[in-house]
Amino acid sequence: IYVEMRKRIKDEAKDGKTEIANRVQKWLKRLNEGDKKAISYHDKFYGISLQHIHDVMNRLKIDTDYEYGETFYVDLAQQLVDEYVTKGVLKENDDGSVIADLSDVGFDTPILLRKSNGLPLYASTDVATIVFRKEKFDPDLVVYSVGNEQQFYFEQLFAFSKKLGFDYKKYHLSYGMIEDIDSDTGKRQKMSSRKGTVLLEELLDKAEEKVREIVEDKTVPKEDIQKVSVGAIKFKDFAQDRKNNYLFDWDTIFNLTGYSGPYVQYAIVRMRKILNKRKDVIFDGEIVDEYGYEMEKEILIKLHEYPDMLKRIVASFSFHTLAAYLYDMARLVNAYYEKAPILKDGVAEKDQIARLK
């Protein structure tokens, strides 16, 4: 519905009309003023949307501790705008709109916090979240996961929040677009479908279909199919530098010999199969001193890098570093599996135990 409404508003604007856009604004105004019918519509759509989001989150094994929708902040946002106008922090224009002048902190463009019709905007509710989070959580860091195109806006917002005295750290976790190949032109484009938008749910469904096509054993449980498909999509997403656009390619995403989630999963399954056979000796805490660990040298060096790498990721949110590390480790483990017999006949017990550890 949202996509369809945006299209209709855009189409009528080409003809110089604003009928649908005006109706949208009237309903927003009614919602903002507490109109019962508007609230009932809002609650209905909100419930449908949230249920869908939760269904997708469950498939991705994601959950949340707190969920506050935008309407949760509207009343506080309006109160704060009134308060800051009274204090002289914000300026009310002749038409009733309210702006924040940021020229003193390096921005020529002001932020609009209230429309002339009295309605709040994203900036209004974003300021309200900054105040609310300070009071409820007193955070050290708040991360905003929003696309690259909003970079300038967040620079403005963070500068304004400092002016207000809320100087706890805020980080814009920006990311690029996912692209695919246009079948008509052969050129890269923003990933799309005939409906004009790609739903994550549809992407997950298609990924499961692809895995079913690849897997020769048709008795593989649905749960395992889901693990492979979700793992493939997650790894593809994490493997790119998040600030850049990337090409979503179904052929490479499930490549069992390349830079992919299934390749990493394959290495893990291989290792677990061996480890499960001798659980008795793995975690007893003792090291086999009389073993040279020459064949394990590269793996041990790679393991040694892990703590520092995590610190770098925490500092820069460079998740692709972790994906690269996991792939390198999987590659080393698979190579080790080929050259170092572990539980085969003829391997001394002490060597078996050392290699298992």
Short mmCIF file of N, CA, C and O in Angstrom, two decimals, residues 29-130:
data_model
loop_
_atom_site.label_atom_id
_atom_site.label_comp_id
_atom_site.label_asym_id
_atom_site.label_seq_id
_atom_site.Cartn_x
_atom_site.Cartn_y
_atom_site.Cartn_z
N LYS A 29 -2.69 14.64 9.81
CA LYS A 29 -3.10 15.68 10.77
C LYS A 29 -4.12 15.11 11.75
O LYS A 29 -4.04 15.34 12.95
N ARG A 30 -5.08 14.34 11.22
CA ARG A 30 -6.10 13.72 12.10
C ARG A 30 -5.44 12.76 13.09
O ARG A 30 -5.79 12.72 14.28
N LEU A 31 -4.45 11.99 12.61
CA LEU A 31 -3.74 11.07 13.49
C LEU A 31 -2.99 11.84 14.56
O LEU A 31 -3.03 11.49 15.75
N ASN A 32 -2.34 12.91 14.17
CA ASN A 32 -1.56 13.74 15.10
C ASN A 32 -2.44 14.40 16.15
O ASN A 32 -2.01 14.62 17.29
N GLU A 33 -3.69 14.67 15.76
CA GLU A 33 -4.61 15.34 16.70
C GLU A 33 -5.42 14.36 17.53
O GLU A 33 -6.29 14.76 18.31
N GLY A 34 -5.15 13.04 17.37
CA GLY A 34 -5.80 12.04 18.20
C GLY A 34 -7.16 11.60 17.72
O GLY A 34 -7.97 11.05 18.50
N ASP A 35 -7.48 11.81 16.44
CA ASP A 35 -8.75 11.38 15.86
C ASP A 35 -8.90 9.86 15.99
O ASP A 35 -8.01 9.09 15.61
N LYS A 36 -10.04 9.41 16.54
CA LYS A 36 -10.22 7.98 16.84
C LYS A 36 -10.17 7.10 15.60
O LYS A 36 -9.60 6.01 15.62
N LYS A 37 -10.80 7.55 14.51
CA LYS A 37 -10.81 6.75 13.29
C LYS A 37 -9.40 6.63 12.72
O LYS A 37 -8.97 5.55 12.29
N ALA A 38 -8.67 7.74 12.73
CA ALA A 38 -7.29 7.73 12.22
C ALA A 38 -6.43 6.79 13.07
O ALA A 38 -5.61 6.03 12.54
N ILE A 39 -6.63 6.85 14.38
CA ILE A 39 -5.85 5.98 15.28
C ILE A 39 -6.18 4.51 15.04
O ILE A 39 -5.29 3.65 15.04
N SER A 40 -7.47 4.21 14.80
CA SER A 40 -7.86 2.81 14.58
C SER A 40 -7.22 2.27 13.29
O SER A 40 -6.77 1.12 13.24
N TYR A 41 -7.19 3.12 12.24
CA TYR A 41 -6.52 2.71 11.00
C TYR A 41 -5.03 2.48 11.26
O TYR A 41 -4.44 1.51 10.81
N HIS A 42 -4.44 3.43 11.96
CA HIS A 42 -3.00 3.33 12.26
C HIS A 42 -2.69 2.03 13.00
O HIS A 42 -1.78 1.30 12.65
N ASP A 43 -3.49 1.76 14.02
CA ASP A 43 -3.24 0.57 14.84
C ASP A 43 -3.38 -0.72 14.02
O ASP A 43 -2.62 -1.67 14.21
N LYS A 44 -4.35 -0.72 13.10
CA LYS A 44 -4.57 -1.90 12.27
C LYS A 44 -3.35 -2.15 11.36
O LYS A 44 -2.81 -3.25 11.29
N PHE A 45 -2.92 -1.10 10.64
CA PHE A 45 -1.78 -1.23 9.73
C PHE A 45 -0.49 -1.51 10.51
O PHE A 45 0.36 -2.28 10.06
N TYR A 46 -0.37 -0.88 11.65
CA TYR A 46 0.83 -1.07 12.48
C TYR A 46 0.92 -2.53 12.92
O TYR A 46 2.00 -3.14 12.88
N GLY A 47 -0.21 -3.10 13.32
CA GLY A 47 -0.24 -4.50 13.75
C GLY A 47 0.13 -5.46 12.63
O GLY A 47 0.92 -6.39 12.82
N ILE A 48 -0.43 -5.20 11.44
CA ILE A 48 -0.12 -6.04 10.27
C ILE A 48 1.37 -5.95 9.93
O ILE A 48 2.04 -6.97 9.71
N SER A 49 1.89 -4.74 9.91
CA SER A 49 3.30 -4.51 9.56
C SER A 49 4.23 -5.19 10.55
O SER A 49 5.20 -5.87 10.18
N LEU A 50 3.92 -5.00 11.84
CA LEU A 50 4.79 -5.54 12.88
C LEU A 50 4.79 -7.06 12.87
O LEU A 50 5.83 -7.70 13.06
N GLN A 51 3.63 -7.66 12.62
CA GLN A 51 3.55 -9.12 12.56
C GLN A 51 4.42 -9.64 11.42
O GLN A 51 5.14 -10.63 11.57
N HIS A 52 4.34 -8.96 10.28
CA HIS A 52 5.16 -9.36 9.13
C HIS A 52 6.65 -9.24 9.45
O HIS A 52 7.45 -10.15 9.15
N ILE A 53 7.02 -8.12 10.07
CA ILE A 53 8.43 -7.90 10.44
C ILE A 53 8.90 -8.99 11.40
O ILE A 53 9.99 -9.54 11.24
N HIS A 54 8.08 -9.33 12.37
CA HIS A 54 8.46 -10.36 13.34
C HIS A 54 8.59 -11.73 12.69
O HIS A 54 9.47 -12.51 13.05
N ASP A 55 7.73 -12.03 11.72
CA ASP A 55 7.82 -13.31 11.00
C ASP A 55 9.17 -13.42 10.28
O ASP A 55 9.82 -14.46 10.32
N VAL A 56 9.56 -12.34 9.62
CA VAL A 56 10.85 -12.33 8.90
C VAL A 56 12.01 -12.41 9.90
O VAL A 56 12.97 -13.14 9.70
N MET A 57 11.90 -11.66 10.99
CA MET A 57 12.95 -11.68 12.01
C MET A 57 13.14 -13.09 12.58
O MET A 57 14.27 -13.53 12.82
N ASN A 58 12.03 -13.78 12.80
CA ASN A 58 12.11 -15.16 13.33
C ASN A 58 12.87 -16.07 12.38
O ASN A 58 13.65 -16.93 12.81
N ARG A 59 12.66 -15.88 11.08
CA ARG A 59 13.38 -16.70 10.09
C ARG A 59 14.88 -16.40 10.13
O ARG A 59 15.70 -17.26 9.84
N LEU A 60 15.22 -15.16 10.46
CA LEU A 60 16.63 -14.76 10.51
C LEU A 60 17.23 -14.94 11.90
O LEU A 60 18.39 -14.61 12.13
N LYS A 61 16.43 -15.47 12.85
CA LYS A 61 16.87 -15.68 14.24
C LYS A 61 17.30 -14.35 14.89
O LYS A 61 18.33 -14.25 15.53
N ILE A 62 16.46 -13.33 14.69
CA ILE A 62 16.72 -12.00 15.27
C ILE A 62 15.58 -11.68 16.23
O ILE A 62 14.41 -11.95 15.93
N ASP A 63 15.91 -11.11 17.39
CA ASP A 63 14.84 -10.63 18.27
C ASP A 63 15.24 -9.28 18.87
O ASP A 63 16.36 -8.81 18.70
N THR A 64 14.31 -8.65 19.54
CA THR A 64 14.54 -7.33 20.11
C THR A 64 14.15 -7.31 21.58
O THR A 64 13.30 -8.09 22.02
N ASP A 65 14.76 -6.40 22.31
CA ASP A 65 14.39 -6.19 23.72
C ASP A 65 13.34 -5.10 23.86
O ASP A 65 12.48 -5.16 24.74
N TYR A 66 13.42 -4.09 23.00
CA TYR A 66 12.48 -2.96 23.05
C TYR A 66 12.05 -2.60 21.63
O TYR A 66 12.85 -2.68 20.71
N GLU A 67 10.80 -2.20 21.47
CA GLU A 67 10.31 -1.72 20.19
C GLU A 67 9.43 -0.49 20.42
O GLU A 67 8.40 -0.58 21.08
N TYR A 68 9.88 0.64 19.90
CA TYR A 68 9.11 1.87 20.01
C TYR A 68 8.85 2.41 18.61
O TYR A 68 9.79 2.80 17.91
N GLY A 69 7.60 2.41 18.20
CA GLY A 69 7.25 2.94 16.89
C GLY A 69 7.33 4.46 16.88
O GLY A 69 7.40 5.11 17.93
N GLU A 70 7.28 5.04 15.68
CA GLU A 70 7.43 6.49 15.57
C GLU A 70 6.33 7.24 16.33
O GLU A 70 6.59 8.27 16.96
N THR A 71 5.10 6.70 16.29
CA THR A 71 4.01 7.42 16.97
C THR A 71 4.22 7.50 18.49
O THR A 71 3.68 8.38 19.14
N PHE A 72 5.03 6.58 19.02
CA PHE A 72 5.35 6.61 20.45
C PHE A 72 5.99 7.95 20.83
O PHE A 72 5.82 8.44 21.95
N TYR A 73 6.72 8.54 19.86
CA TYR A 73 7.50 9.75 20.15
C TYR A 73 6.81 11.05 19.77
O TYR A 73 7.33 12.13 20.07
N VAL A 74 5.65 10.97 19.09
CA VAL A 74 5.06 12.18 18.52
C VAL A 74 4.71 13.23 19.57
O VAL A 74 5.05 14.41 19.42
N ASP A 75 4.04 12.80 20.64
CA ASP A 75 3.65 13.78 21.68
C ASP A 75 4.87 14.45 22.30
O ASP A 75 4.91 15.68 22.47
N LEU A 76 5.88 13.64 22.62
CA LEU A 76 7.11 14.20 23.20
C LEU A 76 7.78 15.14 22.19
O LEU A 76 8.28 16.21 22.57
N ALA A 77 7.76 14.76 20.92
CA ALA A 77 8.38 15.59 19.88
C ALA A 77 7.73 16.97 19.82
O ALA A 77 8.42 18.00 19.78
N GLN A 78 6.40 17.00 19.84
CA GLN A 78 5.69 18.28 19.77
C GLN A 78 5.96 19.13 21.01
O GLN A 78 6.14 20.35 20.92
N GLN A 79 5.99 18.47 22.18
CA GLN A 79 6.30 19.20 23.42
C GLN A 79 7.69 19.83 23.37
O GLN A 79 7.90 20.98 23.77
N LEU A 80 8.66 19.05 22.87
CA LEU A 80 10.04 19.53 22.81
C LEU A 80 10.18 20.69 21.83
O LEU A 80 10.89 21.67 22.12
N VAL A 81 9.50 20.60 20.68
CA VAL A 81 9.55 21.70 19.71
C VAL A 81 9.01 22.98 20.34
O VAL A 81 9.62 24.06 20.23
N ASP A 82 7.86 22.88 21.03
CA ASP A 82 7.29 24.05 21.72
C ASP A 82 8.27 24.60 22.76
O ASP A 82 8.49 25.82 22.84
N GLU A 83 8.87 23.69 23.52
CA GLU A 83 9.81 24.09 24.59
C GLU A 83 11.03 24.80 24.01
O GLU A 83 11.46 25.85 24.51
N TYR A 84 11.58 24.23 22.93
CA TYR A 84 12.79 24.81 22.34
C TYR A 84 12.51 26.13 21.62
O TYR A 84 13.38 27.00 21.53
N VAL A 85 11.29 26.30 21.10
CA VAL A 85 10.90 27.59 20.51
C VAL A 85 10.85 28.65 21.61
O VAL A 85 11.37 29.77 21.45
N THR A 86 10.24 28.30 22.74
CA THR A 86 10.14 29.22 23.88
C THR A 86 11.53 29.63 24.38
O THR A 86 11.77 30.79 24.73
N LYS A 87 12.45 28.66 24.40
CA LYS A 87 13.81 28.94 24.87
C LYS A 87 14.68 29.65 23.84
O LYS A 87 15.79 30.08 24.14
N GLY A 88 14.17 29.77 22.61
CA GLY A 88 14.93 30.44 21.57
C GLY A 88 15.92 29.55 20.85
O GLY A 88 16.71 30.02 20.02
N VAL A 89 15.87 28.25 21.14
CA VAL A 89 16.76 27.30 20.48
C VAL A 89 16.29 27.05 19.04
O VAL A 89 17.10 26.86 18.13
N LEU A 90 14.96 27.08 18.84
CA LEU A 90 14.36 26.90 17.52
C LEU A 90 13.67 28.19 17.10
O LEU A 90 13.26 29.00 17.94
N LYS A 91 13.54 28.35 15.78
CA LYS A 91 12.90 29.55 15.26
C LYS A 91 11.58 29.19 14.58
O LYS A 91 11.54 28.30 13.74
N GLU A 92 10.51 29.90 14.97
CA GLU A 92 9.21 29.70 14.31
C GLU A 92 9.04 30.73 13.21
O GLU A 92 9.15 31.93 13.44
N ASN A 93 8.80 30.25 11.99
CA ASN A 93 8.63 31.14 10.85
C ASN A 93 7.23 31.72 10.81
O ASN A 93 6.34 31.27 11.54
N ASP A 94 7.02 32.68 9.95
CA ASP A 94 5.73 33.35 9.84
C ASP A 94 4.61 32.40 9.44
O ASP A 94 3.45 32.59 9.82
N ASP A 95 4.94 31.34 8.68
CA ASP A 95 3.90 30.40 8.23
C ASP A 95 3.63 29.30 9.26
O ASP A 95 2.82 28.40 9.02
N GLY A 96 4.28 29.38 10.44
CA GLY A 96 4.05 28.39 11.49
C GLY A 96 5.05 27.25 11.51
O GLY A 96 5.10 26.46 12.46
N SER A 97 5.85 27.13 10.46
CA SER A 97 6.88 26.08 10.44
C SER A 97 7.99 26.44 11.42
O SER A 97 8.18 27.61 11.76
N VAL A 98 8.72 25.40 11.87
CA VAL A 98 9.78 25.60 12.87
C VAL A 98 11.07 24.99 12.35
O VAL A 98 11.09 23.86 11.86
N ILE A 99 12.16 25.76 12.46
CA ILE A 99 13.46 25.27 11.99
C ILE A 99 14.52 25.41 13.07
O ILE A 99 14.37 26.17 14.03
N ALA A 100 15.61 24.64 12.90
CA ALA A 100 16.79 24.77 13.76
C ALA A 100 17.91 25.35 12.91
O ALA A 100 18.32 24.74 11.91
N ASP A 101 18.38 26.53 13.27
CA ASP A 101 19.50 27.16 12.56
C ASP A 101 20.80 26.49 13.01
O ASP A 101 21.12 26.45 14.20
N LEU A 102 21.55 25.95 12.04
CA LEU A 102 22.79 25.23 12.36
C LEU A 102 24.03 25.93 11.81
O LEU A 102 25.11 25.33 11.73
N SER A 103 23.87 27.20 11.42
CA SER A 103 25.00 27.93 10.83
C SER A 103 26.18 28.05 11.80
O SER A 103 27.34 28.10 11.39
N ASP A 104 25.87 28.07 13.11
CA ASP A 104 26.94 28.20 14.11
C ASP A 104 27.72 26.90 14.32
O ASP A 104 28.76 26.88 14.97
N VAL A 105 27.21 25.79 13.75
CA VAL A 105 27.93 24.51 13.87
C VAL A 105 28.30 23.97 12.48
O VAL A 105 28.51 22.77 12.30
N GLY A 106 28.38 24.89 11.51
CA GLY A 106 28.94 24.52 10.21
C GLY A 106 27.98 24.07 9.13
O GLY A 106 28.42 23.54 8.11
N PHE A 107 26.67 24.26 9.33
CA PHE A 107 25.71 23.83 8.30
C PHE A 107 24.88 25.02 7.83
O PHE A 107 24.21 25.67 8.63
N ASP A 108 24.94 25.30 6.54
CA ASP A 108 24.15 26.40 5.99
C ASP A 108 22.67 26.04 5.91
O ASP A 108 21.81 26.91 5.99
N THR A 109 22.39 24.73 5.75
CA THR A 109 21.00 24.28 5.62
C THR A 109 20.41 23.99 7.00
O THR A 109 20.95 23.19 7.75
N PRO A 110 19.30 24.65 7.35
CA PRO A 110 18.66 24.37 8.65
C PRO A 110 17.89 23.05 8.61
O PRO A 110 17.64 22.49 7.55
N ILE A 111 17.52 22.56 9.80
CA ILE A 111 16.65 21.37 9.89
C ILE A 111 15.21 21.85 10.11
O ILE A 111 14.96 22.69 10.98
N LEU A 112 14.29 21.29 9.36
CA LEU A 112 12.86 21.58 9.55
C LEU A 112 12.31 20.60 10.59
O LEU A 112 12.41 19.40 10.42
N LEU A 113 11.75 21.12 11.68
CA LEU A 113 11.22 20.28 12.74
C LEU A 113 9.70 20.29 12.85
O LEU A 113 9.12 19.47 13.56
N ARG A 114 9.05 21.23 12.18
CA ARG A 114 7.59 21.23 12.16
C ARG A 114 7.12 21.89 10.87
O ARG A 114 7.64 22.93 10.47
N LYS A 115 6.14 21.26 10.22
CA LYS A 115 5.59 21.83 9.00
C LYS A 115 4.68 23.02 9.33
O LYS A 115 4.26 23.19 10.48
N SER A 116 4.34 23.76 8.30
CA SER A 116 3.45 24.91 8.49
C SER A 116 2.06 24.47 8.94
O SER A 116 1.33 25.24 9.58
N ASN A 117 1.67 23.22 8.61
CA ASN A 117 0.36 22.71 9.04
C ASN A 117 0.39 22.11 10.44
O ASN A 117 -0.59 21.52 10.90
N GLY A 118 1.53 22.25 11.12
CA GLY A 118 1.64 21.80 12.52
C GLY A 118 2.12 20.37 12.69
O GLY A 118 2.31 19.91 13.82
N LEU A 119 2.33 19.65 11.58
CA LEU A 119 2.74 18.25 11.69
C LEU A 119 4.23 18.12 11.97
O LEU A 119 5.05 18.88 11.44
N PRO A 120 4.61 17.13 12.80
CA PRO A 120 6.03 16.88 13.06
C PRO A 120 6.66 16.13 11.89
O PRO A 120 5.96 15.62 11.02
N LEU A 121 8.00 16.08 11.88
CA LEU A 121 8.72 15.35 10.84
C LEU A 121 9.68 14.35 11.48
O LEU A 121 9.74 14.24 12.70
N TYR A 122 10.43 13.65 10.62
CA TYR A 122 11.41 12.70 11.15
C TYR A 122 12.36 13.39 12.14
O TYR A 122 12.71 12.83 13.16
N ALA A 123 12.78 14.60 11.79
CA ALA A 123 13.72 15.31 12.66
C ALA A 123 13.12 15.53 14.05
O ALA A 123 13.83 15.42 15.07
N SER A 124 11.82 15.83 14.10
CA SER A 124 11.15 16.07 15.39
C SER A 124 11.18 14.81 16.25
O SER A 124 11.55 14.85 17.43
N THR A 125 10.76 13.69 15.64
CA THR A 125 10.72 12.44 16.42
C THR A 125 12.13 11.92 16.70
O THR A 125 12.36 11.28 17.72
N ASP A 126 13.09 12.21 15.80
CA ASP A 126 14.47 11.80 16.07
C ASP A 126 15.06 12.55 17.26
O ASP A 126 15.79 11.98 18.07
N VAL A 127 14.72 13.83 17.36
CA VAL A 127 15.16 14.60 18.54
C VAL A 127 14.52 14.02 19.81
O VAL A 127 15.16 13.89 20.85
N ALA A 128 13.24 13.64 19.69
CA ALA A 128 12.55 13.04 20.83
C ALA A 128 13.21 11.72 21.25
O ALA A 128 13.33 11.44 22.45
N THR A 129 13.66 10.92 20.28
CA THR A 129 14.34 9.66 20.64
C THR A 129 15.64 9.93 21.36
O THR A 129 16.03 9.20 22.27
N ILE A 130 16.34 10.99 20.95
CA ILE A 130 17.62 11.34 21.60
C ILE A 130 17.39 11.67 23.07
O ILE A 130 18.12 11.22 23.95
#
